[in-house]
mmCIF file of C-alpha atoms and ligand atoms in Angstrom:
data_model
loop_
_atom_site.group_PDB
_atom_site.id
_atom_site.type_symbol
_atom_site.label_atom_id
_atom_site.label_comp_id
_atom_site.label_asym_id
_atom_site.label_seq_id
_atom_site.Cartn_x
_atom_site.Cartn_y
_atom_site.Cartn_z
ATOM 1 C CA UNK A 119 4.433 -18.318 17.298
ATOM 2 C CA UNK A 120 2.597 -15.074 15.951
ATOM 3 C CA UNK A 121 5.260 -12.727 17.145
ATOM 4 C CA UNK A 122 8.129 -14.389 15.813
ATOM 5 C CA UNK A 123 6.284 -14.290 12.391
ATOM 6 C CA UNK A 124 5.562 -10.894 12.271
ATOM 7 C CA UNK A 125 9.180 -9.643 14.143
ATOM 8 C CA UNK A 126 10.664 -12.060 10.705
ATOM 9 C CA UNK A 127 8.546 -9.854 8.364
ATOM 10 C CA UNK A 128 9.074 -6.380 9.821
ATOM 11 C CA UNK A 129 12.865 -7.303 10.076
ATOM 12 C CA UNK A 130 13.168 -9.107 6.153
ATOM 13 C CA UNK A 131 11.134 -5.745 5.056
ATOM 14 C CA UNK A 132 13.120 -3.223 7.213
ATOM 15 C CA UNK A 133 16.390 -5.015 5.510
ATOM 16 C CA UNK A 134 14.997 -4.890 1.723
ATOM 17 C CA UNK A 135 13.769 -1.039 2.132
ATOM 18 C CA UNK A 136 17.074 -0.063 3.727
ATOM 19 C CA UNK A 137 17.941 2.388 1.426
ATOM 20 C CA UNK A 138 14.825 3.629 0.665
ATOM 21 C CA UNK A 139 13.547 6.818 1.356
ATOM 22 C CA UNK A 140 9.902 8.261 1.120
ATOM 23 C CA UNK A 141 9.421 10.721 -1.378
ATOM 24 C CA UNK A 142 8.500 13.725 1.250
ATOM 25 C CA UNK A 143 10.865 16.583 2.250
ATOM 26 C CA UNK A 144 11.570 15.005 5.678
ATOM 27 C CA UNK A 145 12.596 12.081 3.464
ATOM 28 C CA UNK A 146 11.207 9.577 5.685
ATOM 29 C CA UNK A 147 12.294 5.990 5.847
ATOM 30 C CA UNK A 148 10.606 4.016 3.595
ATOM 31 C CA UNK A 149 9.820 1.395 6.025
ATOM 32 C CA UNK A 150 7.632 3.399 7.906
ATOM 33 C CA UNK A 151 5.067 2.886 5.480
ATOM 34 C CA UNK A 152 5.263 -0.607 5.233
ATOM 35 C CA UNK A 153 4.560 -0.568 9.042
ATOM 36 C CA UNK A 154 1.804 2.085 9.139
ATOM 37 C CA UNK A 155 -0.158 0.389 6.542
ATOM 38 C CA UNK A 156 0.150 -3.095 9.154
ATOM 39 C CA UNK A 157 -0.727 -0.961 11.984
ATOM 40 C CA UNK A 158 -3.745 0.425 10.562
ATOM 41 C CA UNK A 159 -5.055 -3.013 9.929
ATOM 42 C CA UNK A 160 -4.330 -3.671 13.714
ATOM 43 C CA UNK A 161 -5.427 -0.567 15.058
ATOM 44 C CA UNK A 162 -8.300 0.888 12.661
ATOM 45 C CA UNK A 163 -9.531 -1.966 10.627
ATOM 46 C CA UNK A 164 -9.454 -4.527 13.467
ATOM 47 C CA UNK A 165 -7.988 -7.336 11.404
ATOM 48 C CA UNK A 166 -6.610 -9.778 13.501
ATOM 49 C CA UNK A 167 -5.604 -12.369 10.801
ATOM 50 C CA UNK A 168 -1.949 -12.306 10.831
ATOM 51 C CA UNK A 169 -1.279 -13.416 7.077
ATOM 52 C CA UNK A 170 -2.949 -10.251 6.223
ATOM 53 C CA UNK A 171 -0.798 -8.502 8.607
ATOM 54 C CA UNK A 172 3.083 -9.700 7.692
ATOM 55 C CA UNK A 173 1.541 -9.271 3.699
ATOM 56 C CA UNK A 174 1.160 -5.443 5.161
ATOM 57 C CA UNK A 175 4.591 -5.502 6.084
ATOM 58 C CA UNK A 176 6.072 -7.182 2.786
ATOM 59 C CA UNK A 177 3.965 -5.593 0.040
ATOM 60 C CA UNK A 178 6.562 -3.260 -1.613
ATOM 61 C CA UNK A 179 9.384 -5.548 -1.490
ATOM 62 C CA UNK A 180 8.283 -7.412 -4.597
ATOM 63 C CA UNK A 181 7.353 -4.378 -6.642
ATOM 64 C CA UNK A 182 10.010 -2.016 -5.127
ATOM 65 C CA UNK A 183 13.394 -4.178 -3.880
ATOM 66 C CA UNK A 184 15.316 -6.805 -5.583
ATOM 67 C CA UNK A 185 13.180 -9.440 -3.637
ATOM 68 C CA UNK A 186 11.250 -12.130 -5.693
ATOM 69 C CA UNK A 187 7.935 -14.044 -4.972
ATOM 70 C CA UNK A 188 9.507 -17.094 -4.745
ATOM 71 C CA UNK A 189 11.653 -15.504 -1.980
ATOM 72 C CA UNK A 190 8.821 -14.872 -0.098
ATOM 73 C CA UNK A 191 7.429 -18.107 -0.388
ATOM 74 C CA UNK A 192 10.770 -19.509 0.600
ATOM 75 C CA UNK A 193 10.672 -17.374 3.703
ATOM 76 C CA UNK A 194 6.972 -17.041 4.795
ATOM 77 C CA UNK A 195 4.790 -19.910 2.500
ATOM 78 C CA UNK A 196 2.781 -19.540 -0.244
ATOM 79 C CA UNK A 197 -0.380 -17.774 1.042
ATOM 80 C CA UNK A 198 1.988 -14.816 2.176
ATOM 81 C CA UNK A 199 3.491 -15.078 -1.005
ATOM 82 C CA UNK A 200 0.310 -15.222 -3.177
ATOM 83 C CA UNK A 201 -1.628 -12.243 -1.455
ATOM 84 C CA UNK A 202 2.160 -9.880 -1.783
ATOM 85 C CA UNK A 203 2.075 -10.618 -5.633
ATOM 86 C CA UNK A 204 -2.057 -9.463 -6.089
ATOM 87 C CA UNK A 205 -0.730 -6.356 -4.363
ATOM 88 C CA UNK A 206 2.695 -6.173 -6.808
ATOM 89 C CA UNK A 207 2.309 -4.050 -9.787
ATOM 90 C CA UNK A 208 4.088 -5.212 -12.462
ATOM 91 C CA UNK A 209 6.928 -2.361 -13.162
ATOM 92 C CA UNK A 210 7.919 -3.409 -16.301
ATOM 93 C CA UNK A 211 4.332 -1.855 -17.785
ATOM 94 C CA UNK A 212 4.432 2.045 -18.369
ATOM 95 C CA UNK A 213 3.062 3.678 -15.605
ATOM 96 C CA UNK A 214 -0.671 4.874 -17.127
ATOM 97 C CA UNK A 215 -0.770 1.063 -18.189
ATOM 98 C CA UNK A 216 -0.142 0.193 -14.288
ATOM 99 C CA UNK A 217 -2.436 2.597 -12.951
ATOM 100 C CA UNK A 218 -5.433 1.428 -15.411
ATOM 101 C CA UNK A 219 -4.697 -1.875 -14.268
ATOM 102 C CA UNK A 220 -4.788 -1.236 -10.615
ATOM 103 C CA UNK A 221 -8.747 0.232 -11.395
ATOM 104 C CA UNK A 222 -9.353 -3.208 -13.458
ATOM 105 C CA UNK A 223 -7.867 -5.770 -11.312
ATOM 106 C CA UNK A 224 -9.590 -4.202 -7.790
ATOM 107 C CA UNK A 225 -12.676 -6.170 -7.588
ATOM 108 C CA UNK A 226 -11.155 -9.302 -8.379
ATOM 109 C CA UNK A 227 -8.626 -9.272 -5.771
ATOM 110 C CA UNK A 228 -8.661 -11.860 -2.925
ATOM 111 C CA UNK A 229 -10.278 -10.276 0.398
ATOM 112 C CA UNK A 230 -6.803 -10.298 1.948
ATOM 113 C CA UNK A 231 -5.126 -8.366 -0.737
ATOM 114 C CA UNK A 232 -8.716 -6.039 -0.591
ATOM 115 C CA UNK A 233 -7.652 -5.309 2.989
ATOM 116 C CA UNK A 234 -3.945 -4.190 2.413
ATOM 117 C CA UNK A 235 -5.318 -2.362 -0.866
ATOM 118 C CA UNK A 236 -7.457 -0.491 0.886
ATOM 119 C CA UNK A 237 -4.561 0.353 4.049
ATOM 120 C CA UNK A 238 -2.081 1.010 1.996
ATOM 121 C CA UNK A 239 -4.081 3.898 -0.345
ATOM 122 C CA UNK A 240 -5.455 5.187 3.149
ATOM 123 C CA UNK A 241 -1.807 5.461 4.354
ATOM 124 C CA UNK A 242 -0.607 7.733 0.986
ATOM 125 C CA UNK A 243 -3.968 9.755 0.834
ATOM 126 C CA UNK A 244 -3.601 10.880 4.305
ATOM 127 C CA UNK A 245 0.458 11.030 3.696
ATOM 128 C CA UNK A 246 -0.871 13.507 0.361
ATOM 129 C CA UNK A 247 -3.214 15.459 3.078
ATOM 130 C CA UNK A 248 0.067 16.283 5.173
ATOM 131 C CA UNK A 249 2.644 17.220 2.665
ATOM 132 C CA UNK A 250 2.831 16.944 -0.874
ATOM 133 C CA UNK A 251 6.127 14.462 -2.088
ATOM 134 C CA UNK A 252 8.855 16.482 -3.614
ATOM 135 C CA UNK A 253 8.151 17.927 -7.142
ATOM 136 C CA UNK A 254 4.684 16.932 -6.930
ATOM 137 C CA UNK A 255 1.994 19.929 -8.123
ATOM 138 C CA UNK A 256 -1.355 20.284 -6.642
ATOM 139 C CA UNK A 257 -2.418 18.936 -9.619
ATOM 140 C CA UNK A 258 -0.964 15.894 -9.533
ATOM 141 C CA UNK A 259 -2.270 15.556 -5.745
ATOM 142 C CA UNK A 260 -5.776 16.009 -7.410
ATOM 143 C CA UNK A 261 -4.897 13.273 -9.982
ATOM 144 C CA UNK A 262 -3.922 11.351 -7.275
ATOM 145 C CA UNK A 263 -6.958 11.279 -5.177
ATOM 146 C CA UNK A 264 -8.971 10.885 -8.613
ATOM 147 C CA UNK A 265 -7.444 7.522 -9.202
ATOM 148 C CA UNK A 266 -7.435 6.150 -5.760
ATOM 149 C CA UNK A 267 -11.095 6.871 -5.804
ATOM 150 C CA UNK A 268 -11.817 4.705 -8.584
ATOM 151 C CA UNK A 269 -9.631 1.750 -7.053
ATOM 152 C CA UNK A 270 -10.767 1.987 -3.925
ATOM 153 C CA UNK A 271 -14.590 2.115 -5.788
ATOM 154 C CA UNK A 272 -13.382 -1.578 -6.793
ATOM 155 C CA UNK A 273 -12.482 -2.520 -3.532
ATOM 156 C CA UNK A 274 -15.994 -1.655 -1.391
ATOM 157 C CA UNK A 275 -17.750 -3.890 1.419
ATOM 158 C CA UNK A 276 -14.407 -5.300 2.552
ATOM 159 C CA UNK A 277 -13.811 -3.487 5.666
ATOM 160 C CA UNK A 278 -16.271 -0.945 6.733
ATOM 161 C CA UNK A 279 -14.449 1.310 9.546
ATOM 162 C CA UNK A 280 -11.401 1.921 6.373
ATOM 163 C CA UNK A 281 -13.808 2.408 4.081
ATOM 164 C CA UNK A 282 -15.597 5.542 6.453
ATOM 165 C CA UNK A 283 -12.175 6.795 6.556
ATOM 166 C CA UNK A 284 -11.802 7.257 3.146
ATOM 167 C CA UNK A 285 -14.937 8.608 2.186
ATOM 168 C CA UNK A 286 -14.275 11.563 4.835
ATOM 169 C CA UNK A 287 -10.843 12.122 3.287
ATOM 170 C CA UNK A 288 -12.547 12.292 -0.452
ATOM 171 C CA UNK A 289 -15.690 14.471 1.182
ATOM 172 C CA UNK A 290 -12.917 16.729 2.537
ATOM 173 C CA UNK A 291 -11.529 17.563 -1.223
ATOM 174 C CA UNK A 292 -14.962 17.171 -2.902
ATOM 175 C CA UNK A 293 -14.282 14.039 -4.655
ATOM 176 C CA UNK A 294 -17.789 12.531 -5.953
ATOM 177 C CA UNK A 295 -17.778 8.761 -4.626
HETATM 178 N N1 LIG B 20 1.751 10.029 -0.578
HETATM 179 C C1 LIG B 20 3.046 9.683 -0.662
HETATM 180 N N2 LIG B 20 3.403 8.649 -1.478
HETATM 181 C C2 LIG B 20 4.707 8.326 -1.544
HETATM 182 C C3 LIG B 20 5.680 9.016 -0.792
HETATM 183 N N3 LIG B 20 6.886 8.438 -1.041
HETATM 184 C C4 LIG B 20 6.679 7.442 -1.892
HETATM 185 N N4 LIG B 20 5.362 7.357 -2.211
HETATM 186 C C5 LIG B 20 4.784 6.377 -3.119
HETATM 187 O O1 LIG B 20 4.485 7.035 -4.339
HETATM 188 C C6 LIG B 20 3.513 6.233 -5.045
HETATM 189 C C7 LIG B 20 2.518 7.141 -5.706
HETATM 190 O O2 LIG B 20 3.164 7.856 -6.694
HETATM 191 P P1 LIG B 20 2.809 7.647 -8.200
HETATM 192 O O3 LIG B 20 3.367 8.764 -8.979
HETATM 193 O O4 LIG B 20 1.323 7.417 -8.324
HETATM 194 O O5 LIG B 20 3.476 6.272 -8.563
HETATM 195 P P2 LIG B 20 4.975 5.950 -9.002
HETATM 196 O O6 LIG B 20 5.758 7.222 -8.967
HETATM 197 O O7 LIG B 20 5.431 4.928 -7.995
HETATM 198 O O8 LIG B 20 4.837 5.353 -10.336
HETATM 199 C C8 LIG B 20 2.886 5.315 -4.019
HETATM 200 O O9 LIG B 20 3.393 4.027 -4.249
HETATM 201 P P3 LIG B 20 2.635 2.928 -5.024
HETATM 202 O O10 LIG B 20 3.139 1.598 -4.603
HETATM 203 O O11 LIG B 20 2.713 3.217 -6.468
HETATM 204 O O12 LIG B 20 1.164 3.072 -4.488
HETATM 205 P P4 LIG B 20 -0.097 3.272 -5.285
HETATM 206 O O13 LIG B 20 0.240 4.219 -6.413
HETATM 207 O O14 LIG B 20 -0.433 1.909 -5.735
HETATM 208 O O15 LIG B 20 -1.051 3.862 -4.312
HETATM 209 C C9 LIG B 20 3.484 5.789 -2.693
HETATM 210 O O16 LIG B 20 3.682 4.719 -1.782
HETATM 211 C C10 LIG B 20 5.281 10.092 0.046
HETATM 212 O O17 LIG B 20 6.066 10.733 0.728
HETATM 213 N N5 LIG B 20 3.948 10.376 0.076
#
């Protein structure tokens, strides 16, 4: 049953981000993002294929928690598992090294992982319109929306109404696309 599946997700994902905060100064729960990036896939994007979905929910427990792939798989099968782990940046690489890879490995993703890609830097670019995190400079807002740009340039003619909203939100800060 659909439901149950995506209740399990939201409630493993709301369990692993626990004690995770976002990095603005209302210090938001983390799992809110987890959650907005699903609910722009339902509600924006019109995806209505639920593995793409509960991956929405579970993408930053790999890369951010304690939790494993082959939890995941153990939990939710290996499809689930396999489109969380495109979308898990290996922390172990410096972070300029993860970010270059991010620009690389964008075209080559699977369509699924393109989807939650493309949610999940929509969700942080409008989160970096809003407020900026704590300690970040204007600058390294700028940087941000520089880099997303080129991912999301790797990512194109996978989901057209996500797609329009990004381009607006680079228009709006003069970002050539
Ligand atoms: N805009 C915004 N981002 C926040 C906030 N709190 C946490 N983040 C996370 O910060 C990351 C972006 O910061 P960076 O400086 O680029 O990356 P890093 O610290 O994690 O290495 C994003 O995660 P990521 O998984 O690294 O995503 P991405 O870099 O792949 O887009 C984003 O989800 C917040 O309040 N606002």
């Amino acid at each position: 049953m659909e439901i149950k599946a995506l209740i399990h997700c939201a409630d493993f994902s709301a369990k692993k981000h626990k004690d995770q905060r976002r990095r603005d100064p209302e210090k938001t729960p983390y799992i809110n993002h987890p959650i907005g990036v699903a609910h722009i896939l339902t509600e924006e994007a019109g995806i209505t294929d639920i593995n793409v979905i509960q991956a929405a929910l579970l993408h930053d427990t790999v890369e951010d928690t304690n939790t494993t792939i082959e939890e995941i798989k153990e939990e939710f099968g290996e499809e689930i598992a396999g489109i969380v782990d495109e979308l898990s940046d290996d922390k172990n690489l410096p972070k300029a090294e993860r970010k270059r890879l991010q620009i690389v490995h964008a075209p080559s993703a699977s369509p699924k992982a393109k989807l939650v890609k493309l949610a999940d830097k929509l969700y942080n670019l409008r989160d970096l319109q809003r407020t900026k995190p704590e300690g970040w400079t204007s600058e390294r807002v700028e940087e941000y929306f520089i880099w997303a740009a080129k991912v999301i340039d790797g990512l194109r003619g996978t989901n057209k109404q996500m797609e329009a909203s990004l381009d607006e939100l680079f228009k709006a800060r003069n970002i050539s696309i």
